Amino acid sequence: VSTQSTWETFYDFCVELGGRTAEVMTEILAFEADRNVITITRNTMGIKELQKDERKKLFPSIGLLCDVHDDLAACDDEDQLRDKLRVFPEFAEMLEGGERGLGGDGAKTLETRFTERAVELHKASLAKQMHYGVFYSWFKLKELEINNLMWIAECIVQHMRHRISEYIVIY
């Protein structure tokens, strides 16, 4: 089973459940699908063997970016990607990396900004009542907590204590 069909099947299941669960989970899953599309696009830029049609097949058919999948599949560099995402302020801002903070050159990585946005969505999910999305969000935040602990442990083992504070803040 491909990642693409997993996203879509889970999304459809949440929509079928309806109510608050659909409201909360469709927003979270749409964001994660869009994040996946941007990540695939960035990671496959410059690969001549991967044609536009093949790249597009990797994209989930949910999320805000569905209407520009053809354009994103045709992107060959970061500038083209930024240009295509200008109409989506949230993603354009993440790509610009205007925030200062972590990383070797003082800027947060795109992956860090994606993760911080996901944390916001999951925390908002936990604040709402009477839906099943709370279990998904709890699991995802617990997963991030474990990743943070692994980051801290790796920093200690590798004598990089000055980078310990670069974990993703949950609360």
mmCIF file of C-alpha atoms in Angstrom:
data_model
loop_
_atom_site.group_PDB
_atom_site.id
_atom_site.type_symbol
_atom_site.label_atom_id
_atom_site.label_comp_id
_atom_site.label_asym_id
_atom_site.label_seq_id
_atom_site.Cartn_x
_atom_site.Cartn_y
_atom_site.Cartn_z
ATOM 1 C CA VAL A 1 0.000 0.000 0.000
ATOM 2 C CA SER A 2 1.451 3.354 -0.991
ATOM 3 C CA THR A 3 1.749 6.329 1.334
ATOM 4 C CA GLN A 4 -0.473 8.243 -1.047
ATOM 5 C CA SER A 5 -3.368 5.794 -0.765
ATOM 6 C CA THR A 6 -2.909 5.589 3.005
ATOM 7 C CA TRP A 7 -3.378 9.381 3.317
ATOM 8 C CA GLU A 8 -6.416 9.339 1.095
ATOM 9 C CA THR A 9 -8.021 6.312 2.760
ATOM 10 C CA PHE A 10 -7.557 7.771 6.235
ATOM 11 C CA TYR A 11 -8.866 11.141 5.070
ATOM 12 C CA ASP A 12 -11.961 9.499 3.546
ATOM 13 C CA PHE A 13 -12.523 7.517 6.749
ATOM 14 C CA CYS A 14 -12.424 10.689 8.833
ATOM 15 C CA VAL A 15 -14.842 12.430 6.467
ATOM 16 C CA GLU A 16 -17.153 9.413 6.709
ATOM 17 C CA LEU A 17 -17.128 9.663 10.513
ATOM 18 C CA GLY A 18 -18.323 13.250 10.149
ATOM 19 C CA GLY A 19 -18.877 15.788 12.900
ATOM 20 C CA ARG A 20 -16.060 17.246 14.938
ATOM 21 C CA THR A 21 -13.756 14.344 14.038
ATOM 22 C CA ALA A 22 -14.004 15.176 10.338
ATOM 23 C CA GLU A 23 -13.527 18.874 11.045
ATOM 24 C CA VAL A 24 -10.374 18.364 13.105
ATOM 25 C CA MET A 25 -8.801 15.484 11.222
ATOM 26 C CA THR A 26 -9.318 16.805 7.701
ATOM 27 C CA GLU A 27 -7.410 19.957 8.612
ATOM 28 C CA ILE A 28 -4.550 17.947 10.123
ATOM 29 C CA LEU A 29 -4.410 15.415 7.300
ATOM 30 C CA ALA A 30 -4.636 18.101 4.622
ATOM 31 C CA PHE A 31 -1.666 19.889 6.181
ATOM 32 C CA GLU A 32 0.331 16.655 6.423
ATOM 33 C CA ALA A 33 -0.472 15.832 2.793
ATOM 34 C CA ASP A 34 0.623 19.311 1.669
ATOM 35 C CA ARG A 35 3.789 18.959 3.723
ATOM 36 C CA ASN A 36 4.389 15.653 1.974
ATOM 37 C CA VAL A 37 3.895 17.229 -1.472
ATOM 38 C CA ILE A 38 6.376 20.021 -0.734
ATOM 39 C CA THR A 39 8.906 17.584 0.726
ATOM 40 C CA ILE A 40 8.646 15.247 -2.268
ATOM 41 C CA THR A 41 8.988 18.191 -4.637
ATOM 42 C CA ARG A 42 12.098 19.533 -2.871
ATOM 43 C CA ASN A 43 13.726 16.118 -2.505
ATOM 44 C CA THR A 44 13.234 15.175 -6.150
ATOM 45 C CA MET A 45 14.361 18.417 -7.769
ATOM 46 C CA GLY A 46 17.088 17.875 -10.283
ATOM 47 C CA ILE A 47 16.445 14.163 -10.710
ATOM 48 C CA LYS A 48 16.274 13.859 -14.471
ATOM 49 C CA GLU A 49 15.058 10.249 -14.394
ATOM 50 C CA LEU A 50 11.890 11.242 -12.498
ATOM 51 C CA GLN A 51 9.448 12.703 -14.989
ATOM 52 C CA LYS A 52 6.766 15.237 -14.077
ATOM 53 C CA ASP A 53 3.998 12.620 -14.358
ATOM 54 C CA GLU A 54 5.868 10.161 -12.148
ATOM 55 C CA ARG A 55 6.487 12.808 -9.489
ATOM 56 C CA LYS A 56 2.820 13.828 -9.534
ATOM 57 C CA LYS A 57 1.772 10.201 -8.915
ATOM 58 C CA LEU A 58 3.581 10.417 -5.570
ATOM 59 C CA PHE A 59 1.400 13.334 -4.403
ATOM 60 C CA PRO A 60 -1.660 12.617 -2.230
ATOM 61 C CA SER A 61 -4.873 13.962 -3.787
ATOM 62 C CA ILE A 62 -5.928 15.818 -0.639
ATOM 63 C CA GLY A 63 -4.923 19.134 0.844
ATOM 64 C CA LEU A 64 -4.804 22.746 -0.250
ATOM 65 C CA LEU A 65 -2.167 22.184 -2.918
ATOM 66 C CA CYS A 66 -4.229 19.795 -5.100
ATOM 67 C CA ASP A 67 -4.971 22.508 -7.652
ATOM 68 C CA VAL A 68 -1.272 23.192 -8.250
ATOM 69 C CA HIS A 69 0.044 19.606 -8.308
ATOM 70 C CA ASP A 70 0.861 19.895 -12.020
ATOM 71 C CA ASP A 71 2.827 23.084 -11.410
ATOM 72 C CA LEU A 72 4.646 21.638 -8.400
ATOM 73 C CA ALA A 73 5.522 18.460 -10.274
ATOM 74 C CA ALA A 74 7.205 20.625 -12.925
ATOM 75 C CA CYS A 75 9.385 22.568 -10.449
ATOM 76 C CA ASP A 76 13.116 22.121 -11.018
ATOM 77 C CA ASP A 77 14.501 24.467 -8.364
ATOM 78 C CA GLU A 78 13.672 26.275 -5.119
ATOM 79 C CA ASP A 79 12.820 29.541 -6.885
ATOM 80 C CA GLN A 80 10.164 27.882 -9.017
ATOM 81 C CA LEU A 81 8.721 26.181 -5.935
ATOM 82 C CA ARG A 82 8.573 29.482 -4.048
ATOM 83 C CA ASP A 83 6.922 31.130 -7.028
ATOM 84 C CA LYS A 84 4.217 28.431 -7.270
ATOM 85 C CA LEU A 85 3.500 28.605 -3.532
ATOM 86 C CA ARG A 86 3.183 32.400 -3.281
ATOM 87 C CA VAL A 87 -0.614 32.056 -3.451
ATOM 88 C CA PHE A 88 -0.480 29.926 -0.277
ATOM 89 C CA PRO A 89 0.810 32.358 2.380
ATOM 90 C CA GLU A 90 1.349 29.727 5.064
ATOM 91 C CA PHE A 91 3.629 27.626 2.864
ATOM 92 C CA ALA A 92 5.279 30.606 1.174
ATOM 93 C CA GLU A 93 6.267 31.969 4.581
ATOM 94 C CA MET A 94 7.672 28.603 5.635
ATOM 95 C CA LEU A 95 9.753 28.385 2.469
ATOM 96 C CA GLU A 96 11.079 31.909 2.825
ATOM 97 C CA GLY A 97 12.428 31.058 6.260
ATOM 98 C CA GLY A 98 12.141 34.592 7.561
ATOM 99 C CA GLU A 99 12.214 33.427 11.177
ATOM 100 C CA ARG A 100 15.520 33.381 12.975
ATOM 101 C CA GLY A 101 16.417 30.851 15.589
ATOM 102 C CA LEU A 102 17.877 27.391 15.209
ATOM 103 C CA GLY A 103 20.259 25.731 12.829
ATOM 104 C CA GLY A 104 23.854 26.183 11.820
ATOM 105 C CA ASP A 105 23.340 29.559 10.176
ATOM 106 C CA GLY A 106 20.722 30.736 12.666
ATOM 107 C CA ALA A 107 17.692 29.903 10.496
ATOM 108 C CA LYS A 108 15.112 27.238 11.235
ATOM 109 C CA THR A 109 14.941 24.453 8.720
ATOM 110 C CA LEU A 110 11.815 23.932 6.651
ATOM 111 C CA GLU A 111 11.254 20.617 8.404
ATOM 112 C CA THR A 112 11.374 22.381 11.787
ATOM 113 C CA ARG A 113 8.796 24.929 10.651
ATOM 114 C CA PHE A 114 6.559 22.142 9.308
ATOM 115 C CA THR A 115 6.830 20.274 12.594
ATOM 116 C CA GLU A 116 6.043 23.390 14.636
ATOM 117 C CA ARG A 117 2.911 23.980 12.554
ATOM 118 C CA ALA A 118 1.870 20.348 13.017
ATOM 119 C CA VAL A 119 2.328 20.760 16.775
ATOM 120 C CA GLU A 120 0.000 23.790 16.697
ATOM 121 C CA LEU A 121 -2.652 21.778 14.861
ATOM 122 C CA HIS A 122 -2.355 18.836 17.260
ATOM 123 C CA LYS A 123 -2.521 21.070 20.325
ATOM 124 C CA ALA A 124 -5.641 22.732 18.895
ATOM 125 C CA SER A 125 -7.107 19.271 18.361
ATOM 126 C CA LEU A 126 -6.525 18.387 22.016
ATOM 127 C CA ALA A 127 -8.341 21.555 23.078
ATOM 128 C CA LYS A 128 -11.535 20.484 21.309
ATOM 129 C CA GLN A 129 -13.945 17.950 22.749
ATOM 130 C CA MET A 130 -16.033 15.029 21.519
ATOM 131 C CA HIS A 131 -13.957 13.760 18.589
ATOM 132 C CA TYR A 132 -11.604 10.903 17.797
ATOM 133 C CA GLY A 133 -8.881 13.183 16.446
ATOM 134 C CA VAL A 134 -7.677 13.664 20.001
ATOM 135 C CA PHE A 135 -6.203 10.141 19.948
ATOM 136 C CA TYR A 136 -4.323 10.781 16.719
ATOM 137 C CA SER A 137 -3.009 14.101 18.032
ATOM 138 C CA TRP A 138 -1.972 12.604 21.362
ATOM 139 C CA PHE A 139 -0.077 9.867 19.535
ATOM 140 C CA LYS A 140 1.659 12.334 17.210
ATOM 141 C CA LEU A 141 2.686 14.603 20.095
ATOM 142 C CA LYS A 142 3.935 11.598 22.066
ATOM 143 C CA GLU A 143 5.939 10.550 19.000
ATOM 144 C CA LEU A 144 7.478 14.030 18.837
ATOM 145 C CA GLU A 145 8.264 13.895 22.554
ATOM 146 C CA ILE A 146 10.192 10.659 21.974
ATOM 147 C CA ASN A 147 12.009 12.251 19.017
ATOM 148 C CA ASN A 148 12.936 15.184 21.256
ATOM 149 C CA LEU A 149 14.358 12.809 23.865
ATOM 150 C CA MET A 150 16.339 11.019 21.150
ATOM 151 C CA TRP A 151 17.668 14.387 19.948
ATOM 152 C CA ILE A 152 18.799 15.335 23.447
ATOM 153 C CA ALA A 153 20.422 11.924 23.989
ATOM 154 C CA GLU A 154 22.236 12.112 20.639
ATOM 155 C CA CYS A 155 23.496 15.609 21.439
ATOM 156 C CA ILE A 156 24.928 14.337 24.721
ATOM 157 C CA VAL A 157 26.522 11.260 23.137
ATOM 158 C CA GLN A 158 28.058 13.308 20.326
ATOM 159 C CA HIS A 159 29.309 16.026 22.701
ATOM 160 C CA MET A 160 27.096 18.620 21.011
ATOM 161 C CA ARG A 161 25.540 19.978 24.212
ATOM 162 C CA HIS A 162 25.298 23.460 22.707
ATOM 163 C CA ARG A 163 22.617 22.087 20.319
ATOM 164 C CA ILE A 164 20.447 20.377 22.960
ATOM 165 C CA SER A 165 17.975 23.279 22.981
ATOM 166 C CA GLU A 166 17.183 22.749 19.271
ATOM 167 C CA TYR A 167 14.375 20.295 20.002
ATOM 168 C CA ILE A 168 10.790 21.089 18.956
ATOM 169 C CA VAL A 169 8.889 22.674 21.825
ATOM 170 C CA ILE A 170 5.549 20.994 22.431
ATOM 171 C CA TYR A 171 4.277 22.867 25.490
#
